[in-house]
């Protein structure tokens, strides 16, 4: 029985490990890409307000990373319109810094390796941007900042979408916030999403029930396994019961044989053992 419980626990662990695979962890990749982007700034004599493409190692080919440095005053006055992201004017960084750097990422064919939305299919690559304090880039003390757009939206444009007007009601903008939460919102315009802060973004459409089937398989497996364990346990228990009953019957038989034996020895003609067990009572009620 203890063995069965351990197997059942193992089965449950297995299914929960599968579930936790959907947890996305791109923090280390983000830091690596940010480093590469900053190194590409070192190679140029960087002009503020110019976008630079980062050189990526061969094992990241297919991704695109670029970086721009801006003065906070410029962000406030005219905003930032680079790489498919439009950050509106009257935007401030929190906390306030004098210079900032924005690193833009396009995950391209790597998108589904690092990001997934359970139950949905991604129909656009994951793109994103991160904002850093660039007041002292040489010091290599990079502080991540957040943005306050004072209510106005940041506009994210997706180019090259193979997706028709008719799908817009089913499509959703997926936002992976920097705090690790996923948020889905309806689309009001083809190929455009909105945000209030930095993060990673993509467009998704619902899958046709395939992941739930997959879950049903796992559920069925776990349930079936449980039933199997239960049936096995019941089988063992009933076998044991049958065995003890058989032994009891055999013992009873032996008892009766013994009683009958003594009766034969006694020379009496009583036909059944049970009757011999009760004392014979005479018609008039007195004992012999
Ligand atoms: C991912 O896992 C970490 C720890 O394992 C947890 O702190 C974080 O909230 C998880 N993120 C999501 C989106 O589930
Ligand atoms: C790419 O290769 C570099 C070494 O050249 C390594 O440090 C890095 O972890 C690799 N990145 C990925 C995503 O495999
Ligand atoms: C993405 O495409 C590039 C070629 O454009 C290829 O070298 C790379 O291996 C691909 N990455 C993935 C994760 O498929
Ligand atoms: C941002 O730049 C794109 C071209 O890169 C341009 O088409 C678009 O109109 C610009 N948006 C604003 C609000 O200036
Ligand atoms: C953004 O800035 C405005 C004006 O400076 C302020 O009223 C608002 O509370 C700020 N919002 C956040 C989320 O910090
Ligand atoms: C859009 O697609 C064309 C051809 O399919 C390609 O040349 C171009 O680079 C793509 N643009 C982007 C932004 O991916
Ligand atoms: C994460 O950030 C998003 C927006 O940036 C916000 O709406 C959400 O409440 C945050 N969640 C947590 C747990 O901090």
PDB file of C-alpha atoms in Angstrom, residues 79-195:
ATOM      1  CA  UNK A  79       9.111  61.280 -26.953  1.00  0.00           C
ATOM      2  CA  UNK A  80      10.920  58.422 -28.699  1.00  0.00           C
ATOM      3  CA  UNK A  81       9.887  56.843 -32.009  1.00  0.00           C
ATOM      4  CA  UNK A  82      12.273  53.969 -32.808  1.00  0.00           C
ATOM      5  CA  UNK A  83      12.021  50.361 -33.917  1.00  0.00           C
ATOM      6  CA  UNK A  84       8.198  50.021 -34.084  1.00  0.00           C
ATOM      7  CA  UNK A  85       7.706  51.549 -30.619  1.00  0.00           C
ATOM      8  CA  UNK A  86       6.306  55.022 -30.194  1.00  0.00           C
ATOM      9  CA  UNK A  87       6.810  56.418 -26.703  1.00  0.00           C
ATOM     10  CA  UNK A  88       4.771  59.633 -26.427  1.00  0.00           C
ATOM     11  CA  UNK A  89       6.032  63.034 -25.356  1.00  0.00           C
ATOM     12  CA  UNK A  90       5.424  64.132 -21.748  1.00  0.00           C
ATOM     13  CA  UNK A  91       6.992  60.872 -20.570  1.00  0.00           C
ATOM     14  CA  UNK A  92       9.251  60.747 -17.521  1.00  0.00           C
ATOM     15  CA  UNK A  93      11.444  58.009 -16.064  1.00  0.00           C
ATOM     16  CA  UNK A  94      10.929  56.738 -12.534  1.00  0.00           C
ATOM     17  CA  UNK A  95      13.221  57.496 -10.787  1.00  0.00           C
ATOM     18  CA  UNK A  96      14.274  60.619 -12.657  1.00  0.00           C
ATOM     19  CA  UNK A  97      17.661  60.498 -14.438  1.00  0.00           C
ATOM     20  CA  UNK A  98      19.412  62.902 -16.835  1.00  0.00           C
ATOM     21  CA  UNK A  99      20.186  60.379 -19.568  1.00  0.00           C
ATOM     22  CA  UNK A 100      18.542  57.091 -20.400  1.00  0.00           C
ATOM     23  CA  UNK A 101      19.170  54.198 -22.754  1.00  0.00           C
ATOM     24  CA  UNK A 102      16.445  52.155 -24.425  1.00  0.00           C
ATOM     25  CA  UNK A 103      17.274  48.615 -25.609  1.00  0.00           C
ATOM     26  CA  UNK A 104      14.875  47.244 -28.247  1.00  0.00           C
ATOM     27  CA  UNK A 105      14.557  43.486 -28.852  1.00  0.00           C
ATOM     28  CA  UNK A 106      12.962  41.430 -31.602  1.00  0.00           C
ATOM     29  CA  UNK A 107      13.068  37.725 -30.764  1.00  0.00           C
ATOM     30  CA  UNK A 108      12.212  36.658 -34.332  1.00  0.00           C
ATOM     31  CA  UNK A 109      12.223  32.872 -34.706  1.00  0.00           C
ATOM     32  CA  UNK A 110      13.340  32.521 -31.070  1.00  0.00           C
ATOM     33  CA  UNK A 111      10.037  33.905 -29.752  1.00  0.00           C
ATOM     34  CA  UNK A 112       8.337  30.588 -28.984  1.00  0.00           C
ATOM     35  CA  UNK A 113      11.517  29.289 -27.329  1.00  0.00           C
ATOM     36  CA  UNK A 114      11.377  31.933 -24.624  1.00  0.00           C
ATOM     37  CA  UNK A 115       7.715  32.944 -24.531  1.00  0.00           C
ATOM     38  CA  UNK A 116       4.387  31.123 -24.636  1.00  0.00           C
ATOM     39  CA  UNK A 117       0.777  31.966 -23.876  1.00  0.00           C
ATOM     40  CA  UNK A 118      -1.064  28.816 -22.727  1.00  0.00           C
ATOM     41  CA  UNK A 119      -4.044  28.087 -24.977  1.00  0.00           C
ATOM     42  CA  UNK A 120      -2.970  30.610 -27.625  1.00  0.00           C
ATOM     43  CA  UNK A 121      -0.867  30.645 -30.771  1.00  0.00           C
ATOM     44  CA  UNK A 122       1.605  33.495 -31.304  1.00  0.00           C
ATOM     45  CA  UNK A 123       1.118  35.041 -34.750  1.00  0.00           C
ATOM     46  CA  UNK A 124       3.780  37.742 -34.392  1.00  0.00           C
ATOM     47  CA  UNK A 125       7.354  37.675 -33.098  1.00  0.00           C
ATOM     48  CA  UNK A 126       7.880  38.836 -29.510  1.00  0.00           C
ATOM     49  CA  UNK A 127       9.265  42.376 -29.447  1.00  0.00           C
ATOM     50  CA  UNK A 128      10.105  44.431 -26.419  1.00  0.00           C
ATOM     51  CA  UNK A 129      12.063  47.271 -24.917  1.00  0.00           C
ATOM     52  CA  UNK A 130      13.829  47.988 -21.648  1.00  0.00           C
ATOM     53  CA  UNK A 131      14.802  51.373 -20.192  1.00  0.00           C
ATOM     54  CA  UNK A 132      18.034  51.969 -18.262  1.00  0.00           C
ATOM     55  CA  UNK A 133      19.836  54.782 -16.529  1.00  0.00           C
ATOM     56  CA  UNK A 134      22.595  55.906 -18.925  1.00  0.00           C
ATOM     57  CA  UNK A 135      23.881  58.842 -16.880  1.00  0.00           C
ATOM     58  CA  UNK A 136      27.054  56.883 -16.193  1.00  0.00           C
ATOM     59  CA  UNK A 137      27.390  54.018 -18.688  1.00  0.00           C
ATOM     60  CA  UNK A 138      31.178  53.755 -18.109  1.00  0.00           C
ATOM     61  CA  UNK A 139      30.560  52.880 -14.445  1.00  0.00           C
ATOM     62  CA  UNK A 140      28.674  49.758 -15.628  1.00  0.00           C
ATOM     63  CA  UNK A 141      26.183  50.265 -12.839  1.00  0.00           C
ATOM     64  CA  UNK A 142      23.015  49.778 -14.843  1.00  0.00           C
ATOM     65  CA  UNK A 143      19.758  50.658 -13.103  1.00  0.00           C
ATOM     66  CA  UNK A 144      16.522  49.570 -14.680  1.00  0.00           C
ATOM     67  CA  UNK A 145      13.950  52.372 -14.860  1.00  0.00           C
ATOM     68  CA  UNK A 146      10.217  52.453 -15.412  1.00  0.00           C
ATOM     69  CA  UNK A 147       8.250  54.952 -17.456  1.00  0.00           C
ATOM     70  CA  UNK A 148       5.400  57.244 -16.520  1.00  0.00           C
ATOM     71  CA  UNK A 149       3.630  58.353 -19.712  1.00  0.00           C
ATOM     72  CA  UNK A 150       1.114  60.417 -17.683  1.00  0.00           C
ATOM     73  CA  UNK A 151      -1.768  58.375 -19.053  1.00  0.00           C
ATOM     74  CA  UNK A 152      -0.875  58.413 -22.760  1.00  0.00           C
ATOM     75  CA  UNK A 153      -0.276  55.010 -24.404  1.00  0.00           C
ATOM     76  CA  UNK A 154       2.976  53.661 -25.838  1.00  0.00           C
ATOM     77  CA  UNK A 155       2.118  52.427 -29.373  1.00  0.00           C
ATOM     78  CA  UNK A 156       3.608  49.119 -30.568  1.00  0.00           C
ATOM     79  CA  UNK A 157       3.404  48.346 -34.311  1.00  0.00           C
ATOM     80  CA  UNK A 158       3.794  44.833 -35.723  1.00  0.00           C
ATOM     81  CA  UNK A 159       4.913  44.691 -39.348  1.00  0.00           C
ATOM     82  CA  UNK A 160       4.664  41.714 -41.695  1.00  0.00           C
ATOM     83  CA  UNK A 161       1.650  40.150 -40.015  1.00  0.00           C
ATOM     84  CA  UNK A 162      -0.054  37.424 -42.050  1.00  0.00           C
ATOM     85  CA  UNK A 163      -3.430  37.974 -40.532  1.00  0.00           C
ATOM     86  CA  UNK A 164      -6.770  39.151 -41.876  1.00  0.00           C
ATOM     87  CA  UNK A 165      -9.312  41.797 -40.769  1.00  0.00           C
ATOM     88  CA  UNK A 166     -11.704  38.977 -39.818  1.00  0.00           C
ATOM     89  CA  UNK A 167      -9.347  37.659 -37.119  1.00  0.00           C
ATOM     90  CA  UNK A 168      -9.154  40.933 -35.207  1.00  0.00           C
ATOM     91  CA  UNK A 169     -12.056  40.022 -32.878  1.00  0.00           C
ATOM     92  CA  UNK A 170     -10.298  36.808 -31.803  1.00  0.00           C
ATOM     93  CA  UNK A 171      -6.755  38.235 -31.691  1.00  0.00           C
ATOM     94  CA  UNK A 172      -5.301  39.532 -28.422  1.00  0.00           C
ATOM     95  CA  UNK A 173      -2.333  41.684 -27.533  1.00  0.00           C
ATOM     96  CA  UNK A 174      -0.186  39.763 -25.052  1.00  0.00           C
ATOM     97  CA  UNK A 175       1.949  41.821 -22.666  1.00  0.00           C
ATOM     98  CA  UNK A 176       4.708  40.180 -20.628  1.00  0.00           C
ATOM     99  CA  UNK A 177       5.395  42.783 -17.928  1.00  0.00           C
ATOM    100  CA  UNK A 178       8.860  43.124 -16.446  1.00  0.00           C
ATOM    101  CA  UNK A 179       7.435  41.961 -13.094  1.00  0.00           C
ATOM    102  CA  UNK A 180       6.716  38.553 -14.686  1.00  0.00           C
ATOM    103  CA  UNK A 181       2.938  38.820 -15.202  1.00  0.00           C
ATOM    104  CA  UNK A 182       1.100  38.109 -18.444  1.00  0.00           C
ATOM    105  CA  UNK A 183      -1.766  40.323 -19.570  1.00  0.00           C
ATOM    106  CA  UNK A 184      -4.079  39.824 -22.576  1.00  0.00           C
ATOM    107  CA  UNK A 185      -6.103  42.696 -24.053  1.00  0.00           C
ATOM    108  CA  UNK A 186      -8.442  43.088 -27.027  1.00  0.00           C
ATOM    109  CA  UNK A 187      -7.135  44.674 -30.224  1.00  0.00           C
ATOM    110  CA  UNK A 188      -8.840  47.782 -31.546  1.00  0.00           C
ATOM    111  CA  UNK A 189      -6.578  48.274 -34.582  1.00  0.00           C
ATOM    112  CA  UNK A 190      -4.918  45.769 -36.896  1.00  0.00           C
ATOM    113  CA  UNK A 191      -1.226  45.166 -35.973  1.00  0.00           C
ATOM    114  CA  UNK A 192      -1.213  47.715 -33.147  1.00  0.00           C
ATOM    115  CA  UNK A 193      -0.912  47.151 -29.388  1.00  0.00           C
ATOM    116  CA  UNK A 194      -0.747  49.632 -26.532  1.00  0.00           C
ATOM    117  CA  UNK A 195       1.150  49.666 -23.256  1.00  0.00           C
TER     118      UNK A 195
END
